[in-house]
Short mmCIF file of C-alpha atoms (C1' of nucleotides) in Angstrom, two decimals:
data_model
loop_
_atom_site.label_atom_id
_atom_site.label_comp_id
_atom_site.label_asym_id
_atom_site.label_seq_id
_atom_site.Cartn_x
_atom_site.Cartn_y
_atom_site.Cartn_z
CA MET A 14 -2.62 -25.08 -23.61
CA THR A 15 -6.13 -23.91 -24.44
CA SER A 16 -6.62 -20.43 -25.80
CA GLY A 17 -10.11 -19.93 -24.43
CA HIS A 18 -11.78 -21.34 -21.36
CA SER A 19 -15.46 -22.08 -21.31
CA TRP A 20 -17.67 -24.19 -19.11
CA GLU A 21 -20.89 -25.86 -20.08
CA GLU A 22 -24.11 -24.28 -18.87
CA GLU A 23 -24.70 -26.99 -16.29
CA ARG A 24 -21.25 -26.72 -14.79
CA LEU A 25 -21.53 -22.94 -14.70
CA ARG A 26 -24.82 -23.12 -12.79
CA ALA A 27 -23.40 -25.61 -10.31
CA PHE A 28 -20.39 -23.39 -9.77
CA GLN A 29 -22.42 -20.22 -9.25
CA THR A 30 -24.85 -21.94 -6.88
CA GLY A 31 -22.15 -23.63 -4.83
CA LEU A 32 -20.17 -20.43 -4.50
CA SER A 33 -23.17 -18.33 -3.59
CA GLN A 34 -24.37 -20.75 -0.90
CA TRP A 35 -20.90 -20.95 0.60
CA TYR A 36 -20.55 -17.15 0.65
CA GLN A 37 -23.90 -16.65 2.36
CA ALA A 38 -22.91 -19.12 5.04
CA SER A 39 -19.23 -18.27 5.44
CA GLY A 40 -18.54 -14.76 4.09
CA ARG A 41 -16.97 -12.34 6.54
CA ASP A 42 -18.96 -9.34 7.70
CA LEU A 43 -16.72 -6.45 6.65
CA PRO A 44 -17.59 -2.75 7.12
CA TRP A 45 -17.77 -2.04 3.37
CA ARG A 46 -19.97 -5.07 2.76
CA ARG A 47 -22.77 -3.58 4.85
CA THR A 48 -23.46 -0.87 2.30
CA SER A 49 -24.07 -0.20 -1.35
CA ASP A 50 -23.00 3.45 -1.01
CA PRO A 51 -20.61 3.89 -3.95
CA TYR A 52 -18.57 6.42 -1.97
CA ARG A 53 -17.88 3.94 0.83
CA ILE A 54 -17.20 1.14 -1.67
CA TRP A 55 -14.81 3.36 -3.60
CA ILE A 56 -12.82 4.47 -0.53
CA SER A 57 -12.62 0.91 0.78
CA GLU A 58 -11.41 -0.43 -2.57
CA ILE A 59 -8.68 2.20 -2.81
CA MET A 60 -7.57 1.42 0.75
CA LEU A 61 -7.57 -2.30 -0.02
CA GLN A 62 -5.17 -1.86 -2.95
CA GLN A 63 -1.91 -3.49 -1.86
CA THR A 64 -3.17 -3.55 1.71
CA THR A 65 -4.64 -6.29 3.89
CA VAL A 66 -8.18 -6.24 5.27
CA ALA A 67 -7.03 -6.14 8.91
CA ALA A 68 -4.88 -3.07 8.28
CA VAL A 69 -7.65 -1.26 6.42
CA ILE A 70 -10.54 -1.63 8.89
CA PRO A 71 -9.49 1.00 11.49
CA TYR A 72 -8.44 3.45 8.75
CA PHE A 73 -11.74 2.98 6.96
CA GLU A 74 -13.74 3.68 10.13
CA ARG A 75 -11.74 6.83 10.92
CA PHE A 76 -11.93 8.04 7.36
CA MET A 77 -15.70 7.65 7.21
CA ASN A 78 -16.12 9.51 10.49
CA GLU A 79 -14.02 12.39 9.23
CA PHE A 80 -15.25 12.42 5.62
CA PRO A 81 -18.69 10.77 5.58
CA ASP A 82 -19.46 11.79 2.01
CA ILE A 83 -17.78 12.86 -1.18
CA GLN A 84 -18.47 16.56 -0.61
CA SER A 85 -16.64 16.57 2.74
CA LEU A 86 -13.69 14.81 1.14
CA ALA A 87 -13.57 17.26 -1.76
CA ASN A 88 -13.69 20.21 0.65
CA ALA A 89 -10.80 18.88 2.75
CA ASP A 90 -7.18 19.97 2.49
CA GLU A 91 -4.93 17.35 0.92
CA GLN A 92 -2.77 17.52 4.06
CA ASP A 93 -5.72 16.42 6.20
CA VAL A 94 -6.44 13.50 3.85
CA LEU A 95 -2.77 12.47 4.05
CA LYS A 96 -2.90 12.74 7.84
CA LEU A 97 -5.77 10.23 7.93
CA TRP A 98 -3.79 7.99 5.58
CA GLU A 99 -0.64 8.13 7.71
CA GLY A 100 0.76 4.63 8.26
CA LEU A 101 -1.26 2.97 5.51
CA GLY A 102 1.43 3.50 2.84
CA TYR A 103 1.20 4.20 -0.90
CA TYR A 104 0.26 7.80 -0.28
CA SER A 105 -0.48 8.56 -3.93
CA ARG A 106 -3.75 6.73 -3.21
CA ALA A 107 -4.75 9.47 -0.75
CA ARG A 108 -3.75 12.25 -3.12
CA ASN A 109 -5.67 10.51 -5.91
CA ILE A 110 -8.96 10.07 -4.03
CA HIS A 111 -8.84 13.73 -3.01
CA LYS A 112 -8.27 14.74 -6.63
CA ALA A 113 -10.98 12.37 -7.87
CA ALA A 114 -13.47 13.64 -5.27
CA ASN A 115 -13.03 17.14 -6.64
CA VAL A 116 -13.51 15.93 -10.21
CA ILE A 117 -16.70 14.09 -9.21
CA ILE A 118 -18.04 17.19 -7.43
CA GLY A 119 -16.96 19.58 -10.19
CA GLN A 120 -17.79 17.59 -13.32
CA PHE A 121 -20.20 14.82 -12.25
CA HIS A 122 -22.54 16.81 -9.98
CA GLY A 123 -21.20 14.77 -7.07
CA VAL A 124 -22.54 11.52 -8.50
CA ILE A 125 -20.16 8.57 -8.81
CA PRO A 126 -20.79 6.96 -12.22
CA SER A 127 -21.77 3.30 -12.48
CA ASP A 128 -20.06 2.60 -15.79
CA PRO A 129 -16.69 0.84 -15.39
CA ALA A 130 -15.20 2.68 -18.37
CA GLU A 131 -16.08 6.03 -16.78
CA LEU A 132 -14.84 4.94 -13.36
CA GLU A 133 -11.50 4.00 -14.88
CA GLN A 134 -10.96 7.64 -15.86
CA PHE A 135 -10.50 8.69 -12.23
CA PRO A 136 -6.95 8.81 -10.93
CA GLY A 137 -6.08 5.71 -8.91
CA VAL A 138 -8.88 3.63 -10.47
CA GLY A 139 -7.70 0.87 -12.78
CA ARG A 140 -9.58 -1.98 -14.35
CA TYR A 141 -9.97 -3.96 -11.14
CA THR A 142 -11.16 -1.09 -8.96
CA ALA A 143 -13.58 0.11 -11.67
CA GLY A 144 -15.09 -3.38 -11.87
CA ALA A 145 -15.28 -3.65 -8.09
CA ILE A 146 -17.11 -0.33 -7.65
CA ALA A 147 -19.43 -0.99 -10.60
CA SER A 148 -20.36 -4.48 -9.42
CA PHE A 149 -20.39 -3.99 -5.62
CA ALA A 150 -22.17 -0.62 -5.55
CA PHE A 151 -24.33 -0.77 -8.69
CA ASP A 152 -24.57 -4.51 -9.33
CA ARG A 153 -23.26 -3.96 -12.82
CA LYS A 154 -22.03 -7.06 -14.63
CA ALA A 155 -18.35 -6.10 -14.53
CA PRO A 156 -15.58 -8.69 -14.10
CA ILE A 157 -12.76 -8.33 -11.58
CA VAL A 158 -9.25 -9.73 -11.34
CA GLU A 159 -7.08 -8.91 -8.32
CA ALA A 160 -4.67 -10.95 -6.24
CA ASN A 161 -7.22 -13.29 -4.64
CA THR A 162 -9.30 -13.89 -7.75
CA LEU A 163 -6.17 -14.17 -9.86
CA ARG A 164 -4.99 -17.08 -7.74
CA LEU A 165 -8.44 -18.66 -7.67
CA TYR A 166 -9.04 -18.33 -11.43
CA CYS A 167 -5.59 -19.66 -12.30
CA ARG A 168 -6.26 -22.75 -10.21
CA LEU A 169 -9.81 -23.24 -11.48
CA MET A 170 -8.49 -23.09 -15.06
CA GLY A 171 -5.29 -24.96 -14.27
CA TYR A 172 -3.48 -22.07 -15.93
CA ASP A 173 0.24 -22.83 -15.59
CA GLY A 174 1.55 -19.88 -17.63
CA ASP A 175 2.61 -16.53 -16.20
CA PRO A 176 -0.57 -14.78 -15.01
CA ARG A 177 1.15 -11.37 -15.34
CA SER A 178 1.93 -11.83 -19.03
CA SER A 179 -0.47 -10.28 -21.53
CA ALA A 180 -1.62 -13.78 -22.54
CA GLY A 181 -2.24 -14.63 -18.89
CA GLN A 182 -4.14 -11.40 -18.27
CA LYS A 183 -6.28 -12.04 -21.30
CA GLN A 184 -7.16 -15.52 -20.05
CA LEU A 185 -7.96 -14.25 -16.57
CA TRP A 186 -10.25 -11.39 -17.62
CA GLN A 187 -11.95 -13.62 -20.14
CA PHE A 188 -12.56 -16.25 -17.47
CA ALA A 189 -13.80 -13.64 -14.99
CA GLU A 190 -16.33 -12.47 -17.56
CA HIS A 191 -17.32 -15.99 -18.52
CA VAL A 192 -18.27 -17.13 -15.02
CA LEU A 193 -20.03 -13.89 -14.01
CA PRO A 194 -23.78 -14.46 -13.60
CA ASP A 195 -26.61 -12.08 -14.63
CA ASN A 196 -28.09 -12.20 -11.14
CA SER A 197 -26.24 -10.36 -8.38
CA PRO A 198 -22.84 -10.16 -10.11
CA GLY A 199 -21.65 -7.93 -7.25
CA ASP A 200 -22.24 -10.62 -4.63
CA PHE A 201 -20.69 -13.15 -6.96
CA ASN A 202 -17.52 -11.08 -7.30
CA GLN A 203 -17.37 -10.60 -3.52
CA ALA A 204 -17.77 -14.35 -3.09
CA MET A 205 -14.94 -15.06 -5.53
CA MET A 206 -12.62 -12.70 -3.69
CA GLU A 207 -13.65 -14.17 -0.35
CA LEU A 208 -12.99 -17.70 -1.56
CA GLY A 209 -9.59 -16.66 -2.87
CA ALA A 210 -8.75 -14.85 0.36
CA THR A 211 -9.83 -17.55 2.80
CA ILE A 212 -9.95 -21.04 1.25
CA CYS A 213 -7.84 -20.72 -1.91
CA SER A 214 -4.87 -19.25 -0.03
CA PRO A 215 -1.36 -18.99 -1.55
CA ALA A 216 0.21 -21.77 0.54
CA GLU A 217 -1.72 -24.94 1.37
CA PRO A 218 -5.21 -24.02 0.17
CA ASP A 219 -7.96 -25.74 2.14
CA CYS A 220 -9.38 -27.65 -0.83
CA GLU A 221 -11.39 -30.00 1.40
CA GLU A 222 -13.48 -27.01 2.46
CA CYS A 223 -13.78 -25.52 -1.03
CA PRO A 224 -17.37 -25.38 -2.32
CA VAL A 225 -16.22 -25.57 -5.94
CA CYS A 226 -13.31 -28.01 -5.82
CA ALA A 227 -15.25 -30.28 -8.19
CA CYS A 228 -14.82 -27.56 -10.84
CA CYS A 229 -11.13 -26.98 -10.12
CA ARG A 230 -8.60 -28.16 -12.66
CA SER A 231 -5.70 -27.58 -10.29
CA PHE A 232 -7.34 -29.63 -7.52
CA HIS A 233 -7.99 -32.41 -10.02
CA ASP A 234 -4.36 -32.34 -11.16
CA GLY A 235 -2.87 -31.75 -7.70
CA THR A 236 -0.99 -28.67 -8.95
CA GLN A 237 -2.11 -26.18 -6.28
CA ALA A 238 1.47 -25.62 -5.15
CA GLU A 239 2.69 -24.71 -8.65
CA ILE A 240 -0.28 -22.56 -9.68
CA PRO A 241 -0.31 -19.62 -9.97
CA LYS A 242 3.27 -19.24 -11.13
CA LEU A 243 4.99 -16.85 -8.73
CA ALA A 244 6.66 -13.65 -9.89
CA LYS A 245 10.43 -13.48 -9.61
CA ARG A 246 11.52 -11.40 -6.66
CA PRO A 247 13.45 -8.29 -7.67
CA LYS A 248 16.92 -8.23 -6.15
CA VAL A 249 17.18 -6.26 -2.95
CA THR A 250 19.46 -3.23 -2.76
CA PRO A 251 20.81 -2.24 0.66
CA LEU A 252 20.88 1.48 1.48
CA ILE A 253 22.34 3.38 4.40
CA GLU A 254 20.55 6.64 5.18
CA ALA A 255 20.60 9.25 7.91
CA THR A 256 17.90 11.55 9.27
CA VAL A 257 18.24 14.35 11.79
CA ALA A 258 15.86 16.24 14.04
CA ILE A 259 17.41 19.71 14.31
CA PHE A 260 16.27 21.77 17.31
CA ARG A 261 16.16 25.55 17.55
CA ASP A 262 14.50 27.33 20.46
CA GLY A 263 12.57 24.17 21.34
CA LYS A 264 11.24 23.70 17.81
CA VAL A 265 12.30 21.10 15.29
CA LEU A 266 12.84 21.41 11.54
CA LEU A 267 10.61 19.51 9.09
CA TRP A 268 10.80 19.43 5.33
CA GLN A 269 8.20 18.28 2.84
CA ASN A 270 8.85 15.33 0.54
CA GLN A 271 8.58 16.38 -3.10
CA PRO A 272 6.87 14.76 -6.12
CA GLY A 273 8.95 11.82 -7.31
CA GLU A 274 10.39 11.22 -3.86
CA TRP A 275 9.24 8.63 -1.37
CA TRP A 276 6.37 9.85 0.84
CA SER A 277 5.62 12.68 -1.55
CA GLY A 278 3.42 15.32 0.13
CA LEU A 279 4.22 14.08 3.63
CA TRP A 280 6.58 15.84 6.02
CA GLY A 281 9.68 14.47 7.62
CA PHE A 282 13.00 15.29 9.22
CA PRO A 283 15.79 16.07 6.79
CA ARG A 284 16.89 12.72 5.43
CA PHE A 285 19.62 11.74 3.00
CA THR A 286 22.09 9.09 1.95
CA ALA A 287 24.46 8.55 4.85
CA PRO A 288 27.90 10.06 4.17
CA TRP A 289 29.66 6.86 5.22
CA LYS A 290 30.10 3.51 3.51
CA SER A 291 29.31 0.74 5.97
CA GLU A 292 27.02 0.24 8.89
CA LEU A 293 27.84 1.85 12.23
CA PRO A 294 27.58 0.18 15.64
CA ASP A 295 24.00 0.48 16.86
CA GLN A 296 24.60 2.15 20.23
CA PRO A 297 22.27 5.04 21.11
CA GLY A 298 24.18 7.85 22.79
CA ALA A 299 27.56 6.56 21.64
CA ALA A 300 29.90 9.17 20.20
CA LEU A 301 30.52 8.89 16.47
CA PRO A 302 34.07 8.54 15.19
CA ILE A 303 35.29 12.09 14.66
CA ARG A 304 35.59 11.81 10.88
CA VAL A 305 32.10 10.33 10.55
CA ASN A 306 30.76 13.12 12.73
CA ASN A 307 32.45 15.78 10.60
CA ARG A 308 31.09 14.34 7.40
CA LEU A 309 27.62 14.14 8.92
CA GLU A 310 27.73 17.80 10.00
CA LYS A 311 28.95 18.81 6.56
CA THR A 312 26.12 16.90 4.87
CA ILE A 313 23.53 18.44 7.19
CA LEU A 314 24.87 21.87 6.21
CA GLN A 315 24.61 21.00 2.51
CA LYS A 316 21.07 19.66 2.80
CA THR A 317 19.59 22.26 5.17
CA GLY A 318 21.89 25.30 5.16
CA LEU A 319 22.30 24.87 8.92
CA ALA A 320 25.39 24.38 11.03
CA VAL A 321 24.62 22.18 14.02
CA GLU A 322 26.36 21.15 17.21
CA THR A 323 27.55 17.55 17.49
CA PRO A 324 24.66 15.30 16.39
CA SER A 325 23.57 12.67 18.88
CA PHE A 326 22.72 9.16 17.64
CA MET A 327 19.26 8.11 18.84
CA LYS A 328 18.19 4.97 17.02
CA LEU A 329 18.79 2.67 14.10
CA ILE A 330 15.59 1.89 12.20
CA ARG A 331 15.65 -0.92 9.68
CA HIS A 332 12.87 -0.89 7.12
CA SER A 333 12.15 -1.53 3.45
CA VAL A 334 10.72 0.49 0.60
CA THR A 335 9.96 -1.52 -2.55
CA ARG A 336 13.24 -3.18 -3.50
CA TYR A 337 15.40 -1.27 -1.03
CA ARG A 338 16.40 -2.53 2.37
CA ILE A 339 17.33 0.50 4.42
CA ALA A 340 19.37 1.08 7.56
CA LEU A 341 18.23 4.51 8.77
CA TYR A 342 20.42 6.22 11.38
CA CYS A 343 18.37 8.73 13.40
CA PHE A 344 20.02 11.73 15.06
CA THR A 345 19.07 14.78 17.03
CA ALA A 346 21.14 17.96 16.88
CA GLU A 347 21.04 21.53 18.15
CA PHE A 348 21.02 24.47 15.75
CA GLU A 349 24.22 26.54 15.80
CA ALA A 350 24.11 28.94 12.87
CA GLY A 351 22.76 29.55 9.36
CA GLU A 352 19.58 30.14 7.37
CA VAL A 353 17.30 27.29 6.39
CA ASP A 354 17.83 26.38 2.73
CA CYS A 355 16.66 22.93 1.66
CA ASN A 356 17.01 23.43 -2.11
CA GLY A 357 13.65 25.15 -2.49
CA ARG A 358 11.85 22.48 -0.55
CA PRO A 359 9.07 23.70 1.80
CA THR A 360 10.15 23.65 5.45
CA GLN A 361 8.67 24.51 8.83
CA TRP A 362 9.75 24.69 12.46
CA VAL A 363 7.30 22.90 14.74
CA SER A 364 7.15 22.26 18.47
CA PRO A 365 7.34 18.62 19.58
CA GLU A 366 3.65 18.75 20.52
CA GLU A 367 2.72 19.88 17.01
CA LEU A 368 4.41 16.85 15.44
CA SER A 369 1.36 14.70 16.14
CA GLY A 370 -0.72 16.84 13.77
CA GLN A 371 1.64 16.52 10.81
CA PRO A 372 1.35 13.77 8.19
CA LEU A 373 4.62 11.82 8.50
CA SER A 374 5.97 8.57 7.10
CA MET A 375 6.17 5.68 9.56
CA THR A 376 9.91 6.13 10.03
CA ALA A 377 9.59 9.89 10.55
CA ARG A 378 6.78 9.18 13.02
CA LYS A 379 9.06 6.87 15.00
CA LEU A 380 11.72 9.56 15.30
CA ALA A 381 9.00 12.12 16.10
CA GLU A 382 7.91 10.00 19.04
CA ILE A 383 11.45 9.78 20.35
CA VAL A 384 11.85 13.52 19.91
CA ALA A 385 8.58 14.30 21.72
CA THR A 386 9.49 11.99 24.61
CA GLU A 387 13.03 13.32 24.93
CA SER A 388 12.01 16.96 24.89
CA PHE A 389 9.31 16.31 27.48
CA ASN A 390 11.65 14.31 29.70
CA PRO A 391 15.24 15.00 28.62
"C1'" DG B 27 15.82 -10.85 11.92
"C1'" DT B 28 13.78 -12.21 6.71
"C1'" DC B 29 9.94 -13.11 3.61
"C1'" DC B 30 5.74 -12.21 1.87
"C1'" DA B 31 1.29 -9.99 0.26
"C1'" DG B 32 -0.86 -6.48 -2.18
"C1'" DG B 33 -3.04 -2.56 -8.13
"C1'" DA B 34 -2.04 1.62 -10.55
"C1'" DC B 35 0.79 4.15 -13.28
"C1'" DC B 36 5.21 5.61 -15.48
"C1'" DG C 20 9.17 -3.60 -16.54
"C1'" DG C 21 10.17 -0.60 -12.55
"C1'" DT C 22 8.20 2.08 -8.68
"C1'" DC C 23 5.44 3.10 -4.80
"C1'" DC C 24 4.97 1.41 1.41
"C1'" DT C 25 3.84 -1.20 5.58
"C1'" DG C 26 2.72 -4.89 8.79
"C1'" DG C 27 2.31 -9.47 9.87
"C1'" DA C 28 3.70 -14.29 9.38
"C1'" DC C 29 7.45 -17.09 10.03
#
DNA sequence: GTCCAGGACC
DNA sequence: GGTCCTGGAC
């Protein structure tokens, strides 16, 4: 295994030219590629972290309509930023861009810096995102390594080690720097990502269409299926949870998720580990076994301070969060007695119509829709 | 239904 | 090295 990877000048030129011609002919026209506005580039790059292009596009358009510049974002309430982020996931990204916007307004006179090292100081901006903003918006010669380029670089180098190891990371960043041209490094980086995303795909890359297959070690060796080495999947833990929409005088109780919890900063219906051991039959409207019902009522009292009338089972939602596979049992219930006490957690009573204005997780949103429909047409 | 993709930060 | 989230492909 080689410790460094370097190409001769001639090969480098051929690679850069082939890639650039291919990108000009075949690159997708994406909303954030029509601009060099660092604000738009920055927001798009944050949205694109851990998120696919197709999912990002409508969010990006809405976000830019609502917050067209960094000042409007800094002025906004965090809750309104989270509301625009609803459904995109990884909500710390939304809290971080709001925080960073205020730092840029307060300490950088509203000007996004062009230096990758400075960019990396902002919350939510790591080495990749700093390089992306610096190169795309300012055409600075900053290398990038993210999922698409990681796969592409590993194959170009024929790197069969673990790309997540420190040795692998060192190789990748070194390679990214090595191939980066002086002219239009931003376009070059975009082209690399585009090639990784479209041609050099994880399964069955379309090597016949690749403009640089002549430079590709993995293509030469026929090792595309083994490179890059895939990460081991963490083992999945099943969870059974319950959530309840409690009604009082036509309003429903929400609590706010706290730092360190899932969906921190967003609102939701009281939600907790289900007080039973195995999955229940999935029959909306069906009466719960009496003992299960009693335990549920007792848990609701513990978590909210409220006694409720017999909870009614509405829906089973199956979803996943990181390594957890969750069966979420959704209930509605009518308030009977008590004072709201959710262990110091912020709470509010809202009408079903007001639910649409609250930032909720996707699962809370699903129950909110059921709740709004039921209360409109019970 | 299950599997997979997708960076920052602790 | 573990945690954050969702949607789309299969």
